[in-house]
Structure formats: structure tokens, C-alpha cells
XYZ file of C-alpha atoms in Angstrom:
694
model
C 9.097 15.684 34.375
C 12.479 16.912 35.588
C 12.055 20.413 34.150
C 8.574 20.884 35.583
C 9.635 19.683 39.037
C 12.672 21.973 39.117
C 10.623 25.018 38.080
C 7.952 24.170 40.633
C 10.458 23.833 43.467
C 12.276 27.007 42.454
C 8.965 28.891 42.426
C 8.367 28.216 46.156
C 11.494 30.133 47.265
C 12.367 32.884 44.719
C 15.974 34.025 44.778
C 17.680 37.255 43.834
C 18.620 35.739 40.532
C 15.176 34.365 39.837
C 13.588 35.440 36.573
C 10.678 37.210 38.367
C 12.865 39.472 40.537
C 15.140 40.170 37.630
C 12.139 41.111 35.521
C 10.695 43.392 38.260
C 14.056 45.081 38.829
C 14.549 45.535 35.113
C 10.994 46.879 34.792
C 11.589 49.456 37.578
C 14.773 50.703 36.020
C 13.143 50.780 32.613
C 10.192 52.850 33.967
C 12.567 55.272 35.692
C 14.712 55.549 32.623
C 11.605 55.969 30.453
C 10.358 58.820 32.644
C 13.704 60.627 32.341
C 13.867 60.009 28.634
C 10.217 61.099 28.241
C 10.862 64.260 30.199
C 13.942 65.135 28.207
C 12.158 64.310 24.976
C 9.094 66.392 25.976
C 11.268 69.378 26.832
C 13.100 69.039 23.560
C 9.844 68.524 21.622
C 8.085 71.494 23.154
C 11.165 73.658 22.682
C 11.246 72.639 19.033
C 7.557 73.441 18.586
C 8.003 76.790 20.327
C 10.914 77.564 18.053
C 8.958 76.414 14.986
C 5.964 78.514 15.977
C 8.168 81.553 16.486
C 9.930 80.989 13.202
C 6.602 80.441 11.516
C 5.140 83.633 12.845
C 8.247 85.505 11.782
C 8.214 83.964 8.355
C 4.487 84.642 7.897
C 5.030 88.275 8.793
C 8.030 88.408 6.509
C 6.120 86.627 3.707
C 3.190 89.045 4.039
C 5.509 92.022 3.751
C 7.315 90.337 0.832
C 4.110 89.632 -1.062
C 3.092 93.269 -0.659
C 6.473 94.288 -2.062
C 6.117 91.833 -4.983
C 2.594 93.100 -5.646
C 3.834 96.688 -5.642
C 6.771 95.735 -7.908
C 4.469 93.980 -10.384
C 2.285 97.109 -10.570
C 5.346 99.252 -11.087
C 6.772 96.956 -13.794
C 3.411 96.872 -15.597
C 3.316 100.701 -15.478
C 6.866 100.775 -16.866
C 5.810 98.455 -19.693
C 2.846 100.763 -20.435
C 5.230 103.720 -20.698
C 7.618 101.680 -22.930
C 4.722 100.739 -25.199
C 3.483 104.240 -25.429
C 6.914 105.742 -26.054
C 7.996 102.839 -28.222
C 10.978 102.027 -26.029
C 12.737 98.600 -25.763
C 10.877 96.315 -23.268
C 12.932 93.066 -23.273
C 14.685 93.684 -19.932
C 11.444 94.822 -18.354
C 9.692 91.688 -19.551
C 12.519 89.502 -18.164
C 12.350 91.222 -14.791
C 8.509 90.917 -14.786
C 8.833 87.190 -15.436
C 11.145 86.664 -12.361
C 8.891 88.727 -10.136
C 5.795 86.808 -11.266
C 7.524 83.442 -10.545
C 8.489 84.481 -6.998
C 5.013 85.805 -6.369
C 3.474 82.543 -7.651
C 5.527 80.492 -5.177
C 4.527 82.719 -2.314
C 0.818 82.681 -3.265
C 0.912 78.840 -3.415
C 2.464 78.756 0.093
C -0.345 80.933 1.410
C -2.970 78.736 -0.163
C -1.596 75.173 0.331
C 0.863 75.474 3.282
C 3.750 74.300 1.094
C 7.475 75.097 1.343
C 8.828 78.550 1.000
C 12.349 78.417 -0.347
C 12.750 81.500 -2.394
C 11.745 83.839 0.474
C 13.553 82.561 3.617
C 16.353 80.533 2.056
C 15.524 77.268 3.935
C 12.749 74.644 4.026
C 10.050 75.445 6.570
C 6.557 73.839 6.604
C 3.741 76.455 6.668
C 0.225 75.702 7.790
C -2.469 76.696 5.340
C -5.072 79.299 6.252
C -7.507 77.200 8.284
C -10.450 79.510 8.984
C -13.442 79.836 6.679
C -12.635 83.473 6.065
C -9.044 82.618 5.332
C -10.123 79.902 2.874
C -12.585 82.239 1.158
C -9.954 84.994 0.938
C -7.396 82.503 -0.447
C -9.866 81.318 -3.120
C -10.705 84.950 -3.964
C -6.995 85.780 -4.301
C -6.509 82.599 -6.382
C -9.340 83.717 -8.736
C -7.527 86.983 -9.316
C -3.883 86.074 -9.197
C -3.763 83.057 -11.453
C -5.482 84.889 -14.374
C -2.950 87.680 -13.746
C -0.119 85.171 -13.901
C -1.504 83.742 -17.135
C -1.828 87.228 -18.663
C 1.764 88.079 -17.655
C 3.049 84.791 -19.115
C 1.103 85.445 -22.359
C 2.417 88.995 -22.493
C 5.980 87.760 -22.013
C 5.543 85.044 -24.631
C 4.101 87.598 -27.103
C 7.157 89.813 -26.593
C 7.661 93.019 -28.531
C 5.820 94.928 -29.723
C 3.727 94.793 -26.556
C 0.053 93.937 -26.773
C -1.965 96.831 -25.403
C -4.985 94.682 -24.490
C -2.942 92.120 -22.602
C -1.067 94.842 -20.794
C -4.310 96.619 -19.814
C -5.867 93.396 -18.499
C -2.745 92.611 -16.474
C -2.697 96.020 -14.899
C -6.384 95.732 -14.009
C -5.899 92.276 -12.362
C -2.856 93.526 -10.485
C -4.838 96.430 -9.064
C -7.597 93.994 -7.977
C -5.086 91.719 -6.181
C -3.929 94.455 -3.816
C -7.091 94.590 -1.632
C -7.279 90.795 -1.570
C -3.698 90.489 -0.296
C -4.543 93.065 2.374
C -7.525 90.970 3.423
C -5.355 87.799 3.795
C -2.890 89.809 5.849
C -5.678 90.895 8.177
C -6.869 87.272 8.541
C -3.339 86.055 9.345
C -2.909 88.796 11.918
C -6.221 87.826 13.517
C -5.186 84.071 13.651
C -1.878 85.050 15.164
C -3.639 86.947 17.934
C -6.414 84.341 18.474
C -4.603 81.010 17.972
C -0.864 81.036 17.451
C 0.150 83.204 20.372
C -2.107 81.362 22.937
C -0.802 78.051 21.574
C 2.752 79.267 21.931
C 2.035 80.272 25.554
C 0.618 76.742 26.218
C 3.779 75.154 24.826
C 5.904 77.322 27.052
C 3.902 76.281 30.149
C 4.218 72.540 29.291
C 7.970 72.904 28.874
C 8.225 74.622 32.267
C 6.273 71.755 33.921
C 8.559 69.090 32.390
C 11.634 70.989 33.497
C 10.241 71.155 37.045
C 9.442 67.359 37.006
C 12.909 66.531 35.757
C 14.456 68.633 38.554
C 12.297 66.911 41.199
C 13.101 63.453 39.853
C 16.803 64.258 39.912
C 16.480 65.313 43.567
C 14.860 61.941 44.434
C 17.703 59.924 42.905
C 19.898 60.222 46.038
C 17.508 58.540 48.537
C 16.442 56.099 45.847
C 20.100 55.189 45.307
C 20.542 54.628 49.075
C 17.434 52.473 49.143
C 18.629 50.545 46.128
C 21.992 49.951 47.895
C 20.226 48.389 50.868
C 18.025 46.385 48.551
C 21.135 45.304 46.644
C 22.815 44.150 49.892
C 19.681 42.268 50.868
C 19.568 40.801 47.388
C 23.205 39.648 47.662
C 22.461 37.855 50.947
C 19.278 36.464 49.510
C 21.102 35.415 46.374
C 23.718 33.537 48.466
C 20.980 31.631 50.279
C 19.070 31.055 47.085
C 22.281 29.987 45.339
C 22.967 27.342 47.984
C 19.414 26.118 47.832
C 19.528 26.228 44.051
C 22.729 24.162 44.058
C 21.065 21.552 46.234
C 17.991 21.566 44.053
C 20.136 21.397 40.910
C 22.085 18.400 42.295
C 18.820 16.720 43.241
C 17.377 17.585 39.855
C 20.461 16.249 38.046
C 20.265 13.055 40.098
C 16.597 12.741 39.220
C 17.332 13.454 35.565
C 20.137 10.861 35.597
C 17.837 8.298 37.166
C 15.083 9.178 34.702
C 17.509 8.959 31.763
C 18.831 5.637 33.046
C 15.301 4.397 33.469
C 14.402 5.581 29.969
C 17.460 3.797 28.561
C 16.530 0.671 30.504
C 12.961 0.923 29.206
C 14.250 1.392 25.642
C 16.559 -1.605 26.025
C 13.708 -3.649 27.479
C 11.477 -2.577 24.593
C 14.199 -3.489 22.096
C 14.736 -6.835 23.834
C 10.989 -7.429 23.917
C 10.726 -6.586 20.224
C 13.643 -8.897 19.410
C 12.226 -11.601 21.663
C 8.802 -11.282 20.079
C 10.385 -11.522 16.644
C 12.424 -14.560 17.679
C 9.373 -16.140 19.292
C 7.408 -15.476 16.122
C 10.160 -16.910 13.935
C 10.622 -19.854 16.303
C 6.891 -20.456 16.380
C 6.812 -20.418 12.597
C 9.817 -22.747 12.464
C 8.172 -25.078 14.967
C 4.960 -25.030 12.949
C 6.874 -25.820 9.756
C 8.914 -28.449 11.597
C 5.740 -29.993 12.978
C 4.259 -29.961 9.484
C 7.369 -31.620 8.031
C 7.436 -34.134 10.870
C 3.781 -34.957 10.335
C 4.382 -35.353 6.599
C 7.383 -37.601 7.189
C 5.523 -39.442 9.922
C 2.546 -40.173 7.689
C 4.484 -40.987 4.501
C 7.670 -42.642 5.811
C 8.075 -46.242 4.480
C 8.709 -47.533 7.996
C 6.489 -48.294 10.969
C 6.613 -45.444 13.548
C 5.079 -45.583 17.047
C 4.463 -42.582 19.324
C 4.693 -43.692 22.936
C 4.393 -42.005 26.342
C 7.124 -43.074 28.787
C 6.548 -40.344 31.398
C 5.915 -42.743 34.296
C 8.787 -44.987 33.217
C 11.232 -42.042 33.088
C 10.088 -40.885 36.528
C 10.647 -44.400 37.913
C 14.157 -44.535 36.389
C 14.979 -41.108 37.878
C 13.764 -42.335 41.255
C 16.140 -45.321 41.023
C 19.019 -42.975 40.166
C 18.200 -40.816 43.199
C 18.248 -43.958 45.351
C 21.781 -44.672 44.111
C 21.159 -47.551 41.683
C 23.941 -47.742 39.079
C 24.032 -51.390 37.932
C 20.740 -51.317 36.076
C 21.058 -54.644 34.196
C 21.503 -56.474 37.516
C 18.701 -54.505 39.154
C 16.264 -55.257 36.324
C 17.238 -58.929 36.407
C 16.689 -59.127 40.177
C 13.458 -57.081 40.158
C 11.178 -58.447 37.411
C 8.201 -56.761 39.107
C 9.720 -53.362 38.315
C 10.111 -54.352 34.666
C 6.524 -55.588 34.495
C 5.213 -52.414 36.135
C 7.247 -50.242 33.755
C 6.004 -52.224 30.746
C 2.409 -51.578 31.772
C 3.175 -47.865 32.224
C 4.175 -47.493 28.549
C 1.296 -45.985 26.581
C 1.101 -46.155 22.777
C -0.539 -42.904 21.625
C -0.407 -43.196 17.847
C 1.029 -45.126 14.886
C 1.587 -44.000 11.298
C -0.035 -45.385 8.155
C 2.877 -47.662 7.268
C 2.375 -49.505 10.573
C -1.058 -50.647 9.450
C 0.370 -52.380 6.388
C 3.349 -53.792 8.282
C 1.144 -55.439 10.921
C -1.811 -56.213 8.585
C -4.280 -53.952 10.456
C -7.350 -52.412 8.854
C -7.102 -49.118 10.756
C -5.429 -47.494 13.744
C -8.207 -48.509 16.112
C -7.670 -52.194 15.318
C -3.898 -51.740 15.577
C -4.055 -50.089 19.004
C -6.540 -52.703 20.229
C -4.208 -55.557 19.189
C -1.047 -54.460 21.025
C -1.189 -57.416 23.417
C -1.110 -60.120 20.696
C 1.439 -58.122 18.673
C 4.008 -58.189 21.487
C 3.149 -61.689 22.739
C 6.529 -63.186 21.783
C 9.472 -64.580 23.804
C 11.513 -61.507 22.780
C 9.136 -59.099 24.521
C 10.722 -58.902 28.002
C 14.412 -59.131 26.896
C 13.828 -56.401 24.336
C 12.089 -54.132 26.846
C 14.837 -54.725 29.461
C 17.368 -53.593 26.846
C 15.357 -50.422 26.246
C 15.104 -49.729 29.995
C 18.856 -50.206 30.398
C 19.621 -47.838 27.512
C 17.250 -45.225 28.973
C 18.796 -45.517 32.460
C 22.312 -45.210 31.032
C 21.419 -41.932 29.280
C 21.358 -43.215 25.686
C 19.105 -41.304 23.325
C 18.866 -44.026 20.632
C 18.685 -47.783 21.173
C 18.615 -50.473 18.452
C 17.460 -54.032 18.943
C 15.932 -56.906 16.989
C 12.982 -58.975 18.131
C 10.162 -61.127 16.837
C 6.691 -59.580 16.689
C 3.273 -60.775 15.612
C 0.966 -59.235 13.062
C -2.706 -58.652 13.750
C -3.434 -61.811 11.726
C -1.050 -63.852 13.883
C 1.928 -64.147 11.503
C 5.403 -63.838 12.996
C 7.777 -61.210 11.692
C 11.315 -60.215 12.651
C 11.656 -56.489 13.270
C 14.510 -54.052 13.727
C 13.491 -51.552 16.433
C 15.088 -48.099 16.835
C 13.925 -46.374 20.034
C 14.536 -42.610 20.375
C 14.477 -41.344 23.992
C 14.215 -37.669 25.062
C 17.390 -36.061 26.493
C 17.905 -36.592 30.200
C 16.404 -33.784 32.262
C 14.266 -32.418 29.419
C 11.040 -33.181 31.291
C 9.550 -34.827 28.215
C 8.177 -38.333 28.095
C 7.716 -38.591 24.319
C 9.415 -41.640 22.786
C 9.490 -42.563 19.099
C 9.915 -46.192 18.079
C 10.508 -47.173 14.456
C 9.971 -50.781 13.419
C 11.477 -52.100 10.204
C 10.328 -55.510 8.956
C 13.581 -57.395 8.295
C 12.070 -60.869 8.075
C 13.144 -61.340 4.474
C 16.522 -59.811 5.190
C 17.020 -62.188 8.109
C 16.146 -65.118 5.890
C 18.528 -63.849 3.228
C 21.256 -63.353 5.826
C 20.774 -66.894 7.102
C 20.917 -68.206 3.559
C 23.974 -66.077 2.765
C 25.645 -67.273 5.957
C 24.944 -70.864 4.970
C 26.292 -70.244 1.456
C 29.353 -68.492 2.881
C 30.047 -71.470 5.087
C 29.744 -73.778 2.072
C 31.930 -71.474 0.000
C 34.473 -71.288 2.793
C 34.581 -75.058 3.009
C 34.961 -75.390 -0.748
C 37.644 -72.685 -0.807
C 39.526 -74.479 1.950
C 39.252 -77.742 0.050
C 40.457 -75.991 -3.097
C 43.412 -74.463 -1.247
C 44.341 -77.835 0.131
C 43.967 -79.417 -3.313
C 46.161 -76.696 -4.859
C 48.757 -77.208 -2.192
C 48.707 -80.952 -2.802
C 48.899 -80.371 -6.570
C 51.791 -77.941 -6.189
C 53.579 -80.371 -3.895
C 52.912 -83.207 -6.305
C 54.093 -81.172 -9.294
C 57.240 -80.105 -7.506
C 57.926 -83.633 -6.293
C 57.284 -85.214 -9.677
C 59.352 -82.593 -11.490
C 62.180 -82.925 -9.010
C 62.124 -86.733 -8.990
C 62.104 -86.949 -12.803
C 65.304 -84.959 -13.160
C 67.627 -87.834 -12.110
C 66.218 -90.458 -14.546
C 66.255 -87.927 -17.355
C 69.868 -87.059 -16.677
C 70.759 -90.780 -16.696
C 68.865 -91.395 -19.953
C 70.437 -88.332 -21.598
C 73.932 -89.235 -20.373
C 73.821 -92.932 -21.355
C 72.343 -92.070 -24.740
C 75.148 -89.588 -25.400
C 77.810 -92.147 -24.329
C 76.229 -94.847 -26.446
C 76.042 -92.492 -29.429
C 79.686 -91.488 -29.112
C 81.170 -94.964 -28.317
C 79.103 -97.232 -30.531
C 78.529 -95.160 -33.608
C 79.831 -97.827 -35.987
C 77.732 -100.608 -34.430
C 74.428 -98.725 -34.232
C 73.926 -97.934 -37.821
C 71.863 -95.133 -39.235
C 68.559 -96.173 -37.697
C 70.140 -96.685 -34.277
C 71.779 -93.268 -34.382
C 68.474 -91.610 -35.276
C 66.764 -93.431 -32.438
C 69.404 -92.346 -29.945
C 69.198 -88.782 -31.207
C 65.412 -88.898 -30.773
C 65.850 -90.201 -27.200
C 68.342 -87.398 -26.407
C 66.015 -84.744 -27.928
C 63.024 -86.112 -26.017
C 64.965 -86.151 -22.746
C 66.085 -82.563 -23.293
C 62.510 -81.491 -24.085
C 61.342 -83.358 -21.007
C 63.981 -81.511 -18.934
C 62.785 -78.118 -20.256
C 59.212 -79.072 -19.420
C 60.208 -80.045 -15.911
C 62.067 -76.723 -15.487
C 58.972 -74.814 -16.626
C 56.769 -76.771 -14.238
C 59.168 -76.075 -11.367
C 59.193 -72.379 -12.255
C 55.384 -72.279 -12.385
C 55.245 -74.034 -9.017
C 57.685 -71.573 -7.457
C 55.717 -68.616 -8.823
C 52.555 -69.948 -7.223
C 54.237 -70.329 -3.820
C 56.444 -67.203 -3.816
C 55.422 -63.919 -2.159
C 54.807 -60.833 -4.326
C 57.015 -57.957 -3.170
C 56.018 -54.708 -4.789
C 58.574 -51.978 -5.440
C 59.220 -49.353 -8.119
C 60.262 -51.207 -11.296
C 61.612 -49.810 -14.572
C 59.955 -52.121 -17.111
C 61.847 -50.444 -19.947
C 65.179 -51.387 -18.369
C 63.992 -54.974 -17.795
C 62.837 -55.210 -21.413
C 66.224 -53.956 -22.710
C 68.043 -56.512 -20.502
C 65.885 -59.394 -21.812
C 66.372 -58.226 -25.424
C 70.143 -58.071 -24.937
C 70.116 -61.676 -23.662
C 68.175 -62.816 -26.747
C 70.594 -61.023 -29.093
C 73.604 -62.650 -27.398
C 71.980 -66.088 -27.609
C 71.172 -65.629 -31.324
C 73.701 -63.197 -32.796
C 72.954 -64.336 -36.346
C 69.401 -62.891 -36.248
C 68.563 -59.344 -37.260
C 65.497 -58.204 -35.306
C 64.243 -54.600 -34.930
C 63.529 -53.996 -31.228
C 61.482 -50.918 -30.185
C 61.278 -50.305 -26.410
C 59.409 -47.294 -25.031
C 61.590 -45.581 -22.373
C 60.783 -44.815 -18.721
C 57.915 -47.230 -18.217
C 57.740 -47.235 -14.398
C 55.326 -49.245 -12.251
C 54.896 -50.904 -8.848
C 55.535 -54.656 -9.103
C 57.810 -57.553 -8.129
C 60.930 -57.053 -10.273
C 61.911 -60.762 -10.244
C 58.482 -61.918 -11.387
C 58.205 -59.178 -14.007
C 61.511 -60.327 -15.494
C 59.985 -63.815 -15.912
C 56.930 -62.242 -17.632
C 59.070 -60.262 -20.086
C 61.375 -63.246 -20.717
C 58.397 -65.381 -21.741
C 56.686 -62.668 -23.819
C 59.891 -61.535 -25.577
C 60.904 -65.214 -25.974
C 57.613 -66.006 -27.713
C 57.921 -62.949 -29.967
C 61.557 -63.875 -30.786
C 60.528 -67.450 -31.545
C 57.468 -66.717 -33.671
C 59.315 -64.103 -35.781
C 62.146 -66.488 -36.638
C 60.690 -67.106 -40.091
C 60.429 -63.368 -40.892
C 63.308 -61.696 -42.657
C 62.298 -58.236 -41.357
C 61.348 -59.275 -37.838
C 60.085 -56.530 -35.534
C 59.322 -56.612 -31.775
C 57.843 -53.643 -29.862
C 57.315 -53.010 -26.122
C 55.189 -50.042 -24.987
C 52.205 -48.806 -23.051
C 48.628 -47.887 -23.982
C 45.335 -47.312 -22.145
C 42.602 -49.880 -21.577
C 39.387 -48.741 -19.823
C 41.293 -45.927 -18.133
C 44.055 -48.257 -16.879
C 47.642 -48.414 -18.165
C 48.111 -51.552 -20.312
C 51.623 -52.706 -21.273
C 52.078 -54.715 -24.490
C 54.612 -56.803 -26.435
C 53.844 -56.711 -30.180
C 55.502 -58.680 -33.025
C 54.948 -59.248 -36.728
C 55.474 -62.990 -36.556
C 53.276 -66.022 -37.236
C 50.311 -64.732 -35.242
C 47.334 -66.931 -34.320
C 43.657 -67.483 -34.949
C 41.546 -65.446 -32.482
C 39.103 -68.351 -32.335
C 41.660 -70.187 -30.191
C 42.705 -67.187 -28.053
C 41.146 -68.744 -24.939
C 43.641 -71.651 -25.144
C 46.783 -69.502 -25.217
C 47.240 -69.144 -21.437
C 46.424 -72.728 -20.454
C 49.283 -75.047 -19.399
C 50.543 -77.341 -22.201
C 48.213 -75.618 -24.696
C 49.907 -75.041 -28.089
C 48.568 -73.628 -31.352
C 51.645 -74.648 -33.381
C 53.484 -77.948 -33.674
C 56.789 -78.571 -31.931
C 58.460 -79.193 -35.267
C 57.371 -75.754 -36.503
C 58.038 -73.779 -33.306
C 59.600 -75.619 -30.356
C 58.299 -75.073 -26.795
C 56.584 -76.639 -23.785
C 53.315 -74.650 -23.679
C 53.909 -73.478 -20.103
C 55.366 -69.968 -20.729
C 52.082 -68.062 -21.242
C 50.517 -69.944 -18.317
C 53.411 -68.636 -16.193
C 52.778 -65.090 -17.508
C 49.104 -65.301 -16.597
C 49.908 -66.620 -13.107
C 52.338 -63.750 -12.401
C 49.964 -61.049 -13.710
C 47.018 -62.458 -11.741
C 49.122 -62.518 -8.575
C 49.730 -58.796 -9.127
C 45.975 -58.233 -9.415
C 46.138 -57.490 -13.140
C 44.779 -58.939 -16.359
C 46.423 -60.437 -19.434
C 45.014 -61.010 -22.909
C 46.169 -61.361 -26.495
C 45.175 -60.181 -29.954
C 46.501 -61.651 -33.169
C 46.013 -62.569 -36.799
C 47.580 -65.443 -38.733
C 50.829 -64.403 -40.475
C 50.336 -60.779 -39.312
C 51.707 -61.016 -35.801
C 50.352 -60.953 -32.270
C 50.091 -58.488 -29.361
C 50.064 -59.539 -25.709
C 48.664 -57.042 -23.171
C 48.876 -57.006 -19.368
C 47.875 -54.549 -16.651
C 49.463 -53.904 -13.255
C 47.080 -51.898 -11.007
C 49.346 -50.590 -8.238
C 46.463 -49.904 -5.791
C 45.186 -53.482 -5.737
C 46.435 -55.958 -3.173
C 48.606 -58.681 -4.688
C 47.295 -62.232 -4.433
């Protein structure tokens, strides 16, 4: 568009630099120059033709004279050969000379006949016109009929050599004599053509050259006024070019502005097209996504194992927005003081559809029956409170609201439902609300039952705690109160044994010794009970503990107490854990004490402390090769006062392993034992550091 407009505008006011004026000016100068060049060329051409014609005429005259000379020379040479034959003289030189003369004559005859090039005669190349008249052609053919047989005879004569052939020589002389008149005839014809054609033609060429010379002189005389006129035209053109240049500049600026606007518009159109294409693609993709989303939603909606209701709350949302515009902010109070608004809003809610699961949940045959039974379904005391909660959540901008309420089935049964109401975002303009109803009747019953059981369990646990406290208090009190009588019995028995040994006799001494032993055993039992009671009441304080170091300390104490025994002790190093160090010392004292005691009858006693893995948890163990035990009675090992061996065989109170179990359980761990009679026993315990101590 821009190019066409600019050309059109420029065409209305042509300037000095316009293509049309430039073309006209160039055409004028080209015509003038062509006329000068044509004149000069014509003069040169005609001069050349005149010169050629003059040269031609001269050469023809010269050639005619030359051919006469050659013809005369051939006759003379043939006569000389006849004399040499007759007188029997050498003829080789004469034959050689005759051969050269015949060759030159042949070239000249061919030039006469065909208009070819004559080189041997004039010394340069000059085109000759053939004889053009009918007489000339007939004379040339007549000469050809004579000359060429003569040439052949001469060539045969020369080839035959000496001695000369008389017949060939006679024939050659005869043909040579016949060629003379024919050459004269051609000369006459050429002279006639020169007079009739060549000289008038030469005169015509001279006249044409004179005319061109006169034209060139006249044209040269006109150059001066033409130059003056061209100067004025040039001045006018300069002024016109200045005006045209200014106008052209304006038009160019306007054109550039138009082109810029057009280019900008084209770019804008291209951008709009690209945006439209991208938008169409996005709309297409979004439409496809929405279709797939709608399909997925419909699939989920129809197959979800929960009751889903599609409701229209458009009028309700508009009413809530109207309240917000009026400045209402305390919606719970407003709904409580305006029950008519709540009732009107409840009537404005429209149930559009329900899914298949709803039919089974509410015992409806089909959707029509379900939608027709909405009144009886919601005819429960929870109807208005539940709806007020939904209204409040909607007014406060919540998008999801959960509540529980009783509902009725189509058959009239009561169910307890968990409702999740999904509201559209505020300001979206949508009134679509989804309500999911989950039947939690059985769950509610189970929760009530669990709550009742929890209350019973809590009461029983409290009673058990109180009973344990009373038992611990009783055990501590009994153990503490028994210490004084035992000390008195033990002291008096020792005094009596030392002061009245002679009076008691053997039986009395044994009885006193039995009383002292029993009192000491009773004192140990009381100490164990007190220790067990303290362990139950004390707080577990976890900290990093080196069990290996504790085990070595306990083993050293046992060695010092019984230096006469030789026991192999194997303690794995660097066994670290998180536990109460004081309580773990009690555990190791009891376990190592048991192992020390039950290996007393072994001459190669061996006790080992280490760590293994049990169900992915670190399990520490104390292993011995002592008396062992029957695994059938393993469940009795950790009970208080439970013993698998007699006191006479292995002394003890039966409280040590019960203390071990109590400490390990308070750390949240487990303890168990494995053994075999006369092959030793292994006691395991775990200390999970991540569990809360009890």
C-alpha cells in the first residue's frame, strides 16, 4: 500500500529527478549521439566501400593483365618444351617453371569464377565478386571447360617427366591456344560490367558520403543554440528539482510515517493473531480439561461410597450478601434474633440431584422418591441448628463446614450423619453447593460404647493405682516395722549363744543358730522388699550409661567378696545406652549375683555379658554355665518369692529377678530368660531409648 501511494502521489507532480524526465532527457541525448555516430559511421562505411570498389577495379584490371601474361607464358613454355623434345634437350627446369606458372594461373582462374581470395597476385587478402551476368557466367564456364583439362594435361606431363610425351604436349598446346580467346571474352565482359555497374555504383557511394558530410556539418552548427537552450532547460530543471525535492521530502516523511504506522499495525495484528491462536489453544485445552474434569467428577459422584447432594444456594448467597452490605457482622446473633430469615433461607435451598449412594443410605428406591421425601428426611430437632451453623459458616467466608446431625431415612429410621458442606468462593457468582453425608450411626454407637468402657477402665486404673500405692505403703511399713524385732531377736540369740553355751547343750545351740539364721534371712528379705518398693516409687532419670563399666564394677565387687573363687568373666566393651545408671546397677547386681551363685558348684565357672539383636532391637544378656533351669517353669522366674531351687541348695529370697523385671519395665523394655538344667542360663533385657519410661 505504501509503495503504490507514494508512486501515485509522485506521479501528480513530476520533478526534475523523476524517472520519466530522466528517461526523456537520456533518450534525447541518446538520439542526438546516435545521429552523430550514425553519420560518422556512414561516412566511414561509404569511404571504405568506395576504397574497396576502387581497389577492386584496380585489382580486376591488374588480374586481367596478369592472366593474359600467364596465358602467354604458358604458351611460350609449352613451345619451349616442344623444342626441347624435338632437339632432345634437358626439360626438367622447364617443367618446374611450367608447374609454378600453372599453379598461379589456377588460383587466378578460380578467383574469376568463384570470387575467392587473390593472394598470389596482389600480396594481400581482398574479396572479389564473381562474374554476375549471364554472359559472364557462360564465359566463366566455357573457360573452366578449357582450362581445367589444360591444367590436368600439364600436371600429367609434369608427372610423366622426361622423356616428354609428344601427345600430351600437343594436347596441352592445343588447349592453351583455345584458352586465349576465352580469356579475352571474360576481359571484355569485366570491362562492360565496370562501365555499366561498378562505376555508377561508385558514383552513388560518393554522393551518399557527401550528403552525410553535409548533415554532420549542419548538425555541428546547431549544437551552439541547442547548448544554450539546454542551459536554460537545465536552470529550469534545477529550480524545478529544488521544488520537487522539497515536496518529495515531505511526501517521503509522510510515506515513512504511513509505512511506520502500517508496520506497527501489522506487528499489532500479528501479535493479536498470535495471542488469538494461543488463546484458542488454551481455550481448547481448558475445554478439554474441563470436559475430562467433569467426566471424572461425574464418575466420582456416581461411584463414591458416600452420599452426595447437589444444591442451589443462589438466593441464600444473595441474601447473605445483602446483609453484609447492610453492615451485619455478628451473624450468629442476627440469625438467633431473626428466625424468619433462617426459615426463608431454608426454603430457598433447592436440592437438584443426589448420587446413587444416597439412595442406599436413605433407603430410597430411586432419585424421584428421594427428592420427594426431603421433608420427612430433615424432620429432626437438629434441622434448624444445623442449618444455622451452615449459614454462619457461609456468611463468615468459610468454604467447607462440618457438622453432625440426626436425619431420617425414607422408611422413617433415624440415622446420625456427618455432613460436609462445600460452599463456592466468595464473589465467584456461583450458587452451587455440594453436601456430603456420611452415615456414622454405628460409629457413634461405638464411640459411646468406647467412651463408657474408657470411663470404666479409667475407674479401674485409678482403683488399681490406689491399691498399688496402699500395697507399696503397706510393704514399706511392714518391712520397716519388722526390722526392730528382728534386730532384737538376732541380738538376744547371739548373746544367749555366747553366754550360755554350756547350759544350752547341743540341741539348744542348734536351735539358737537356726533362729539367728532365720532372722538374718528375714532381714535380707525385708531389705529386698524395701528395695523393690523404692524402685516402684523412684523416678527414672535417663542419661548416657556405660553398661560395660557398670558390669566390670559389679564383677569386681563379687571377686572381692569371694576371693577364693575362680570365675572366668567376659564383658563386651563400650556397651552404651540411655538409662537410669542407679537402677541399671541394681539390675546388673541381681543378674551377676544370680550367675555367681548358680555357678558356685562349677569348677570352671564362666559368666558373660554382651549384646545381641532381638527383632531389630538391641538385647543385652548375662550368660552363665551354672545350674540352669527347666524352661517349663520360666514364667515363674520373675515373680516375687518364686524359687526353682531350695534355699539349702542355693540361698536367696526370690525377690532379685522380680526387681530386675520392675526396673526393665519402668524403662519401657522387656526381660526374659532361656536355660537348660545343668547347662546354664541366659537372661536378656532390652532398653529402647525412644520409649517413655514408666
